[in-house]
Amino acid sequence: MFHIVFFEPRIPGNTGAAIRLAACTGSTLHLVEPLGFNFSDAHLKRAGLDYHDLADLRIHKDFDALLADVAGNRIFAFTGHTENSFANVSYQEGDVLLFGPEPTGLPASVVAHPAIEKALRIPMMPHLRSLNLANSASIAVYEAWRQLDYAGASVIS
C-alpha cells in the first residue's frame, strides 16, 4: 500500500508500534540505519506484539540505499519546518512517508534532497515540539489510506 520510513529511529517502542502499523495497513516499513536499538530489545518486541512476522520490514544501511529501494515512488518528508499540510496531498498507492528520528526530526539536508516530492506538516498546537513518532506515522498512513477508500481492508476484524 504505502512505504513508511523511519530515518535513524532511536526509540524501540515507536519502531515496534510502526511494525504493527505496517502489518495492519499492508504497508512496508523501512528503517534507515543507524538504529538506536537492536531487535532483541524488549520494548520493541512488546510494542510490535506478534506482528513482526506479518509486517514487510526492510532495513537500509543509509539514505541512498532507501532511495534505490523506493525509486519511482513519490517521497513526502514529514517535518515541523514547513507550512504544507499533510491533509492537502492527494496520496497514491506506493507513496513514501518519511519521518525523522526522535527527538530531532529529519535533518534539513534530507528534507531538501532532490528526491523529496514535498515537505509536509501535521498540525498541532503552537509552542509544542512534536508528536510521538509512531502516532505521526499512524496519522499520515491512515489519511493516505482513507483517500484510497481503505483499499484491501477487511470489512470485519
Short mmCIF file of N, CA and C in Angstrom, two decimals:
data_model
loop_
_atom_site.label_atom_id
_atom_site.label_comp_id
_atom_site.label_asym_id
_atom_site.label_seq_id
_atom_site.Cartn_x
_atom_site.Cartn_y
_atom_site.Cartn_z
N MET A 1 0.84 -1.19 0.00
CA MET A 1 0.00 0.00 0.00
C MET A 1 0.89 1.26 0.00
N PHE A 2 1.55 1.53 1.15
CA PHE A 2 2.43 2.68 1.29
C PHE A 2 3.78 2.22 1.84
N HIS A 3 4.75 3.12 1.79
CA HIS A 3 6.06 2.88 2.39
C HIS A 3 6.19 3.85 3.55
N ILE A 4 6.35 3.32 4.75
CA ILE A 4 6.59 4.12 5.95
C ILE A 4 8.09 4.04 6.21
N VAL A 5 8.74 5.19 6.35
CA VAL A 5 10.18 5.20 6.58
C VAL A 5 10.49 5.90 7.88
N PHE A 6 11.24 5.22 8.73
CA PHE A 6 11.80 5.84 9.94
C PHE A 6 13.29 6.02 9.68
N PHE A 7 13.71 7.27 9.57
CA PHE A 7 15.10 7.62 9.33
C PHE A 7 15.82 7.65 10.68
N GLU A 8 16.77 6.73 10.85
CA GLU A 8 17.60 6.63 12.06
C GLU A 8 16.78 6.65 13.35
N PRO A 9 15.80 5.75 13.48
CA PRO A 9 14.97 5.74 14.69
C PRO A 9 15.78 5.38 15.93
N ARG A 10 15.35 5.93 17.07
CA ARG A 10 16.11 5.73 18.31
C ARG A 10 15.32 5.06 19.41
N ILE A 11 14.00 5.10 19.35
CA ILE A 11 13.18 4.57 20.44
C ILE A 11 12.53 3.27 19.98
N PRO A 12 12.89 2.16 20.60
CA PRO A 12 12.39 0.87 20.12
C PRO A 12 10.87 0.73 20.18
N GLY A 13 10.23 1.31 21.16
CA GLY A 13 8.77 1.19 21.25
C GLY A 13 8.07 1.82 20.06
N ASN A 14 8.58 2.93 19.56
CA ASN A 14 7.99 3.55 18.38
C ASN A 14 8.14 2.66 17.15
N THR A 15 9.29 2.05 17.01
CA THR A 15 9.50 1.16 15.87
C THR A 15 8.63 -0.09 16.01
N GLY A 16 8.48 -0.60 17.20
CA GLY A 16 7.58 -1.73 17.42
C GLY A 16 6.16 -1.39 17.03
N ALA A 17 5.70 -0.22 17.42
CA ALA A 17 4.35 0.22 17.06
C ALA A 17 4.23 0.39 15.55
N ALA A 18 5.29 0.85 14.90
CA ALA A 18 5.27 1.01 13.44
C ALA A 18 5.25 -0.33 12.73
N ILE A 19 5.87 -1.34 13.31
CA ILE A 19 5.81 -2.69 12.74
C ILE A 19 4.35 -3.15 12.72
N ARG A 20 3.67 -2.92 13.81
CA ARG A 20 2.26 -3.30 13.89
C ARG A 20 1.42 -2.47 12.92
N LEU A 21 1.69 -1.16 12.81
CA LEU A 21 1.00 -0.29 11.87
C LEU A 21 1.19 -0.78 10.44
N ALA A 22 2.41 -1.12 10.08
CA ALA A 22 2.68 -1.61 8.73
C ALA A 22 1.90 -2.89 8.44
N ALA A 23 1.90 -3.81 9.37
CA ALA A 23 1.16 -5.06 9.17
C ALA A 23 -0.34 -4.80 9.01
N CYS A 24 -0.89 -3.94 9.85
CA CYS A 24 -2.34 -3.69 9.85
C CYS A 24 -2.81 -2.89 8.64
N THR A 25 -1.92 -2.17 7.98
CA THR A 25 -2.31 -1.35 6.83
C THR A 25 -1.77 -1.88 5.51
N GLY A 26 -1.06 -2.99 5.54
CA GLY A 26 -0.49 -3.54 4.32
C GLY A 26 0.64 -2.69 3.76
N SER A 27 1.27 -1.92 4.63
CA SER A 27 2.37 -1.04 4.21
C SER A 27 3.71 -1.73 4.46
N THR A 28 4.75 -1.18 3.87
CA THR A 28 6.11 -1.65 4.11
C THR A 28 6.78 -0.65 5.04
N LEU A 29 7.44 -1.17 6.07
CA LEU A 29 8.20 -0.32 6.99
C LEU A 29 9.67 -0.41 6.63
N HIS A 30 10.27 0.76 6.40
CA HIS A 30 11.70 0.86 6.10
C HIS A 30 12.38 1.55 7.27
N LEU A 31 13.49 1.02 7.71
CA LEU A 31 14.31 1.63 8.75
C LEU A 31 15.66 1.97 8.13
N VAL A 32 16.08 3.22 8.29
CA VAL A 32 17.37 3.66 7.77
C VAL A 32 18.35 3.72 8.92
N GLU A 33 19.45 2.99 8.80
CA GLU A 33 20.47 2.95 9.85
C GLU A 33 21.24 4.26 9.93
N PRO A 34 21.86 4.52 11.09
CA PRO A 34 21.96 3.65 12.26
C PRO A 34 20.68 3.66 13.10
N LEU A 35 20.42 2.52 13.71
CA LEU A 35 19.28 2.38 14.61
C LEU A 35 19.76 2.60 16.04
N GLY A 36 18.91 3.16 16.87
CA GLY A 36 19.28 3.42 18.25
C GLY A 36 18.97 2.27 19.18
N PHE A 37 18.82 1.06 18.65
CA PHE A 37 18.45 -0.12 19.44
C PHE A 37 18.78 -1.35 18.62
N ASN A 38 18.64 -2.52 19.23
CA ASN A 38 18.77 -3.75 18.45
C ASN A 38 17.44 -4.50 18.53
N PHE A 39 17.28 -5.47 17.69
CA PHE A 39 15.98 -6.14 17.58
C PHE A 39 15.69 -7.12 18.70
N SER A 40 16.59 -7.27 19.63
CA SER A 40 16.29 -8.10 20.80
C SER A 40 15.69 -7.26 21.93
N ASP A 41 15.58 -5.95 21.73
CA ASP A 41 15.05 -5.05 22.76
C ASP A 41 13.63 -5.44 23.15
N ALA A 42 13.38 -5.56 24.44
CA ALA A 42 12.07 -5.97 24.95
C ALA A 42 10.98 -4.98 24.60
N HIS A 43 11.30 -3.68 24.59
CA HIS A 43 10.30 -2.66 24.25
C HIS A 43 9.84 -2.80 22.79
N LEU A 44 10.78 -3.12 21.92
CA LEU A 44 10.46 -3.32 20.51
C LEU A 44 9.52 -4.52 20.36
N LYS A 45 9.86 -5.60 21.01
CA LYS A 45 9.03 -6.81 20.92
C LYS A 45 7.64 -6.59 21.50
N ARG A 46 7.56 -5.93 22.65
CA ARG A 46 6.27 -5.71 23.29
C ARG A 46 5.39 -4.80 22.44
N ALA A 47 5.95 -3.73 21.90
CA ALA A 47 5.16 -2.79 21.09
C ALA A 47 4.69 -3.43 19.79
N GLY A 48 5.50 -4.30 19.22
CA GLY A 48 5.14 -4.95 17.96
C GLY A 48 4.26 -6.17 18.14
N LEU A 49 4.12 -6.60 19.40
CA LEU A 49 3.36 -7.81 19.74
C LEU A 49 3.80 -8.95 18.83
N ASP A 50 2.85 -9.66 18.25
CA ASP A 50 3.21 -10.80 17.40
C ASP A 50 3.11 -10.45 15.92
N TYR A 51 3.27 -9.16 15.59
CA TYR A 51 3.12 -8.71 14.22
C TYR A 51 4.44 -8.69 13.44
N HIS A 52 5.55 -8.99 14.10
CA HIS A 52 6.85 -8.92 13.42
C HIS A 52 6.89 -9.78 12.16
N ASP A 53 6.31 -10.98 12.24
CA ASP A 53 6.33 -11.88 11.09
C ASP A 53 5.28 -11.52 10.05
N LEU A 54 4.36 -10.62 10.38
CA LEU A 54 3.29 -10.24 9.46
C LEU A 54 3.59 -8.95 8.71
N ALA A 55 4.63 -8.25 9.12
CA ALA A 55 4.97 -6.96 8.51
C ALA A 55 6.09 -7.14 7.49
N ASP A 56 6.04 -6.32 6.45
CA ASP A 56 7.11 -6.23 5.48
C ASP A 56 8.09 -5.19 6.01
N LEU A 57 9.22 -5.63 6.53
CA LEU A 57 10.20 -4.76 7.16
C LEU A 57 11.51 -4.82 6.37
N ARG A 58 12.04 -3.65 6.03
CA ARG A 58 13.30 -3.57 5.30
C ARG A 58 14.23 -2.61 6.04
N ILE A 59 15.47 -3.02 6.19
CA ILE A 59 16.47 -2.18 6.85
C ILE A 59 17.51 -1.78 5.82
N HIS A 60 17.80 -0.47 5.79
CA HIS A 60 18.73 0.08 4.80
C HIS A 60 19.96 0.66 5.50
N LYS A 61 21.13 0.45 4.92
CA LYS A 61 22.37 0.91 5.55
C LYS A 61 22.49 2.43 5.55
N ASP A 62 21.80 3.10 4.61
CA ASP A 62 21.84 4.57 4.57
C ASP A 62 20.70 5.09 3.70
N PHE A 63 20.61 6.41 3.59
CA PHE A 63 19.52 7.05 2.86
C PHE A 63 19.57 6.70 1.37
N ASP A 64 20.76 6.61 0.81
CA ASP A 64 20.89 6.26 -0.61
C ASP A 64 20.35 4.86 -0.89
N ALA A 65 20.58 3.93 0.02
CA ALA A 65 20.05 2.57 -0.16
C ALA A 65 18.52 2.58 -0.12
N LEU A 66 17.96 3.38 0.77
CA LEU A 66 16.50 3.54 0.80
C LEU A 66 16.01 4.08 -0.54
N LEU A 67 16.63 5.15 -1.03
CA LEU A 67 16.21 5.77 -2.28
C LEU A 67 16.24 4.77 -3.44
N ALA A 68 17.22 3.92 -3.46
CA ALA A 68 17.30 2.91 -4.52
C ALA A 68 16.13 1.93 -4.42
N ASP A 69 15.73 1.59 -3.19
CA ASP A 69 14.65 0.62 -2.99
C ASP A 69 13.28 1.19 -3.35
N VAL A 70 13.08 2.48 -3.15
CA VAL A 70 11.76 3.09 -3.40
C VAL A 70 11.76 3.94 -4.67
N ALA A 71 12.75 3.77 -5.51
CA ALA A 71 12.87 4.56 -6.74
C ALA A 71 11.57 4.50 -7.54
N GLY A 72 11.17 5.67 -8.05
CA GLY A 72 9.95 5.74 -8.85
C GLY A 72 8.71 6.11 -8.04
N ASN A 73 8.81 6.09 -6.72
CA ASN A 73 7.69 6.46 -5.85
C ASN A 73 7.89 7.87 -5.32
N ARG A 74 6.79 8.55 -5.08
CA ARG A 74 6.87 9.90 -4.50
C ARG A 74 7.24 9.80 -3.03
N ILE A 75 8.12 10.70 -2.59
CA ILE A 75 8.57 10.70 -1.19
C ILE A 75 8.12 12.00 -0.54
N PHE A 76 7.40 11.86 0.57
CA PHE A 76 6.95 13.00 1.35
C PHE A 76 7.69 13.01 2.68
N ALA A 77 8.38 14.09 2.97
CA ALA A 77 9.15 14.24 4.21
C ALA A 77 8.29 14.97 5.24
N PHE A 78 8.07 14.34 6.38
CA PHE A 78 7.27 14.95 7.44
C PHE A 78 8.19 15.70 8.39
N THR A 79 7.85 16.99 8.58
CA THR A 79 8.68 17.88 9.38
C THR A 79 7.83 18.99 9.97
N GLY A 80 8.29 19.55 11.04
CA GLY A 80 7.63 20.71 11.62
C GLY A 80 8.07 22.01 10.98
N HIS A 81 8.97 21.93 10.01
CA HIS A 81 9.57 23.13 9.42
C HIS A 81 9.01 23.45 8.04
N THR A 82 7.70 23.38 7.92
CA THR A 82 7.02 23.74 6.67
C THR A 82 5.60 24.14 7.01
N GLU A 83 4.99 24.87 6.12
CA GLU A 83 3.58 25.23 6.28
C GLU A 83 2.68 24.31 5.47
N ASN A 84 3.24 23.38 4.71
CA ASN A 84 2.46 22.49 3.86
C ASN A 84 1.76 21.42 4.69
N SER A 85 0.44 21.42 4.68
CA SER A 85 -0.32 20.44 5.46
C SER A 85 -0.36 19.08 4.77
N PHE A 86 -0.16 18.04 5.54
CA PHE A 86 -0.24 16.68 5.02
C PHE A 86 -1.63 16.37 4.48
N ALA A 87 -2.65 17.09 4.95
CA ALA A 87 -4.04 16.84 4.54
C ALA A 87 -4.34 17.41 3.16
N ASN A 88 -3.44 18.20 2.60
CA ASN A 88 -3.67 18.82 1.30
C ASN A 88 -2.97 18.07 0.16
N VAL A 89 -2.64 16.82 0.39
CA VAL A 89 -1.98 15.99 -0.62
C VAL A 89 -2.97 14.93 -1.09
N SER A 90 -2.98 14.66 -2.38
CA SER A 90 -3.74 13.53 -2.93
C SER A 90 -2.77 12.35 -3.00
N TYR A 91 -2.89 11.45 -2.05
CA TYR A 91 -1.95 10.33 -1.94
C TYR A 91 -2.26 9.26 -2.98
N GLN A 92 -1.21 8.52 -3.33
CA GLN A 92 -1.30 7.41 -4.28
C GLN A 92 -0.71 6.17 -3.66
N GLU A 93 -1.18 5.03 -4.09
CA GLU A 93 -0.57 3.78 -3.66
C GLU A 93 0.91 3.82 -3.99
N GLY A 94 1.73 3.38 -3.05
CA GLY A 94 3.17 3.37 -3.25
C GLY A 94 3.89 4.61 -2.74
N ASP A 95 3.15 5.62 -2.30
CA ASP A 95 3.80 6.81 -1.76
C ASP A 95 4.66 6.45 -0.56
N VAL A 96 5.73 7.22 -0.39
CA VAL A 96 6.69 7.03 0.70
C VAL A 96 6.48 8.14 1.71
N LEU A 97 6.25 7.76 2.97
CA LEU A 97 6.03 8.70 4.06
C LEU A 97 7.24 8.62 4.98
N LEU A 98 8.05 9.66 4.96
CA LEU A 98 9.37 9.68 5.60
C LEU A 98 9.34 10.50 6.88
N PHE A 99 9.77 9.88 7.99
CA PHE A 99 9.77 10.51 9.31
C PHE A 99 11.17 10.46 9.90
N GLY A 100 11.51 11.51 10.65
CA GLY A 100 12.83 11.61 11.25
C GLY A 100 12.90 11.02 12.64
N PRO A 101 14.11 10.98 13.18
CA PRO A 101 14.33 10.37 14.48
C PRO A 101 13.81 11.22 15.64
N GLU A 102 13.56 10.53 16.72
CA GLU A 102 13.19 11.18 17.95
C GLU A 102 14.48 11.64 18.64
N PRO A 103 14.63 12.76 19.14
CA PRO A 103 13.69 13.89 19.20
C PRO A 103 13.98 14.98 18.19
N THR A 104 14.93 14.76 17.26
CA THR A 104 15.40 15.86 16.41
C THR A 104 14.61 16.04 15.12
N GLY A 105 13.95 15.01 14.63
CA GLY A 105 13.29 15.09 13.34
C GLY A 105 14.29 14.92 12.20
N LEU A 106 13.79 15.04 10.98
CA LEU A 106 14.64 14.86 9.81
C LEU A 106 15.67 15.98 9.70
N PRO A 107 16.90 15.63 9.33
CA PRO A 107 17.89 16.68 9.07
C PRO A 107 17.46 17.52 7.87
N ALA A 108 17.82 18.79 7.89
CA ALA A 108 17.47 19.70 6.79
C ALA A 108 17.99 19.18 5.45
N SER A 109 19.14 18.52 5.46
CA SER A 109 19.71 18.00 4.21
C SER A 109 18.84 16.92 3.59
N VAL A 110 18.16 16.14 4.42
CA VAL A 110 17.25 15.10 3.91
C VAL A 110 15.98 15.76 3.37
N VAL A 111 15.42 16.70 4.11
CA VAL A 111 14.20 17.39 3.67
C VAL A 111 14.44 18.11 2.34
N ALA A 112 15.64 18.66 2.15
CA ALA A 112 15.97 19.41 0.93
C ALA A 112 16.47 18.52 -0.21
N HIS A 113 16.58 17.22 0.01
CA HIS A 113 17.11 16.31 -1.02
C HIS A 113 16.22 16.36 -2.27
N PRO A 114 16.82 16.33 -3.46
CA PRO A 114 16.04 16.41 -4.70
C PRO A 114 15.00 15.29 -4.86
N ALA A 115 15.17 14.17 -4.19
CA ALA A 115 14.21 13.06 -4.31
C ALA A 115 12.91 13.33 -3.55
N ILE A 116 12.92 14.32 -2.68
CA ILE A 116 11.74 14.62 -1.86
C ILE A 116 10.72 15.37 -2.71
N GLU A 117 9.53 14.82 -2.81
CA GLU A 117 8.44 15.45 -3.55
C GLU A 117 7.98 16.73 -2.86
N LYS A 118 7.81 16.62 -1.53
CA LYS A 118 7.31 17.77 -0.77
C LYS A 118 7.51 17.51 0.71
N ALA A 119 7.79 18.58 1.45
CA ALA A 119 7.83 18.52 2.91
C ALA A 119 6.41 18.78 3.42
N LEU A 120 5.99 17.99 4.41
CA LEU A 120 4.63 18.09 4.94
C LEU A 120 4.65 18.21 6.46
N ARG A 121 3.60 18.83 6.96
CA ARG A 121 3.46 19.05 8.40
C ARG A 121 2.11 18.51 8.87
N ILE A 122 2.10 17.90 10.04
CA ILE A 122 0.87 17.51 10.72
C ILE A 122 0.57 18.62 11.72
N PRO A 123 -0.60 19.27 11.62
CA PRO A 123 -0.87 20.40 12.52
C PRO A 123 -0.94 19.98 13.99
N MET A 124 -0.56 20.91 14.83
CA MET A 124 -0.67 20.72 16.27
C MET A 124 -0.70 22.09 16.94
N MET A 125 -0.91 22.11 18.20
CA MET A 125 -0.99 23.36 18.93
C MET A 125 0.36 24.07 18.91
N PRO A 126 0.33 25.41 18.96
CA PRO A 126 1.59 26.17 18.90
C PRO A 126 2.48 25.93 20.13
N HIS A 127 3.75 26.17 19.94
CA HIS A 127 4.76 26.13 21.01
C HIS A 127 5.02 24.73 21.55
N LEU A 128 4.58 23.71 20.85
CA LEU A 128 4.90 22.34 21.24
C LEU A 128 5.90 21.78 20.24
N ARG A 129 6.80 20.92 20.71
CA ARG A 129 7.91 20.46 19.89
C ARG A 129 7.50 19.47 18.82
N SER A 130 6.79 18.41 19.22
CA SER A 130 6.48 17.38 18.23
C SER A 130 5.47 16.37 18.77
N LEU A 131 4.89 15.65 17.84
CA LEU A 131 4.06 14.49 18.18
C LEU A 131 4.96 13.27 18.35
N ASN A 132 4.44 12.25 18.97
CA ASN A 132 5.15 10.98 19.05
C ASN A 132 5.34 10.42 17.64
N LEU A 133 6.49 9.83 17.38
CA LEU A 133 6.83 9.33 16.05
C LEU A 133 5.83 8.30 15.53
N ALA A 134 5.51 7.30 16.32
CA ALA A 134 4.56 6.27 15.88
C ALA A 134 3.17 6.87 15.65
N ASN A 135 2.78 7.82 16.50
CA ASN A 135 1.48 8.48 16.30
C ASN A 135 1.47 9.28 15.01
N SER A 136 2.55 9.99 14.73
CA SER A 136 2.64 10.76 13.49
C SER A 136 2.51 9.85 12.27
N ALA A 137 3.22 8.74 12.28
CA ALA A 137 3.14 7.80 11.16
C ALA A 137 1.72 7.27 11.01
N SER A 138 1.06 6.97 12.12
CA SER A 138 -0.31 6.47 12.06
C SER A 138 -1.26 7.50 11.46
N ILE A 139 -1.14 8.74 11.91
CA ILE A 139 -1.99 9.81 11.38
C ILE A 139 -1.82 9.90 9.86
N ALA A 140 -0.59 9.93 9.39
CA ALA A 140 -0.30 10.09 7.96
C ALA A 140 -0.77 8.89 7.15
N VAL A 141 -0.45 7.69 7.62
CA VAL A 141 -0.82 6.49 6.87
C VAL A 141 -2.33 6.36 6.77
N TYR A 142 -3.03 6.61 7.85
CA TYR A 142 -4.49 6.46 7.80
C TYR A 142 -5.16 7.54 6.96
N GLU A 143 -4.60 8.74 6.91
CA GLU A 143 -5.16 9.75 5.99
C GLU A 143 -4.93 9.32 4.54
N ALA A 144 -3.73 8.86 4.24
CA ALA A 144 -3.44 8.41 2.88
C ALA A 144 -4.33 7.23 2.50
N TRP A 145 -4.48 6.28 3.40
CA TRP A 145 -5.29 5.08 3.13
C TRP A 145 -6.77 5.45 3.02
N ARG A 146 -7.24 6.40 3.83
CA ARG A 146 -8.63 6.86 3.76
C ARG A 146 -8.92 7.40 2.37
N GLN A 147 -7.97 8.15 1.83
CA GLN A 147 -8.15 8.71 0.49
C GLN A 147 -8.29 7.64 -0.58
N LEU A 148 -7.74 6.47 -0.31
CA LEU A 148 -7.84 5.34 -1.24
C LEU A 148 -8.96 4.39 -0.83
N ASP A 149 -9.88 4.90 -0.01
CA ASP A 149 -11.07 4.17 0.45
C ASP A 149 -10.69 2.86 1.16
N TYR A 150 -9.58 2.89 1.89
CA TYR A 150 -9.10 1.75 2.65
C TYR A 150 -8.99 0.49 1.80
N ALA A 151 -8.44 0.64 0.60
CA ALA A 151 -8.28 -0.47 -0.33
C ALA A 151 -7.62 -1.67 0.35
N GLY A 152 -8.23 -2.81 0.20
CA GLY A 152 -7.69 -4.06 0.73
C GLY A 152 -8.06 -4.37 2.17
N ALA A 153 -8.71 -3.43 2.86
CA ALA A 153 -9.05 -3.65 4.27
C ALA A 153 -10.19 -4.67 4.38
N SER A 154 -10.20 -5.40 5.49
CA SER A 154 -11.30 -6.33 5.74
C SER A 154 -12.51 -5.54 6.24
N VAL A 155 -13.67 -6.07 5.99
CA VAL A 155 -14.90 -5.42 6.43
C VAL A 155 -15.10 -5.62 7.92
N ILE A 156 -14.74 -6.80 8.41
CA ILE A 156 -14.88 -7.14 9.83
C ILE A 156 -13.58 -7.76 10.31
N SER A 157 -13.13 -7.36 11.51
CA SER A 157 -11.88 -7.96 12.06
C SER A 157 -12.15 -9.32 12.63
#
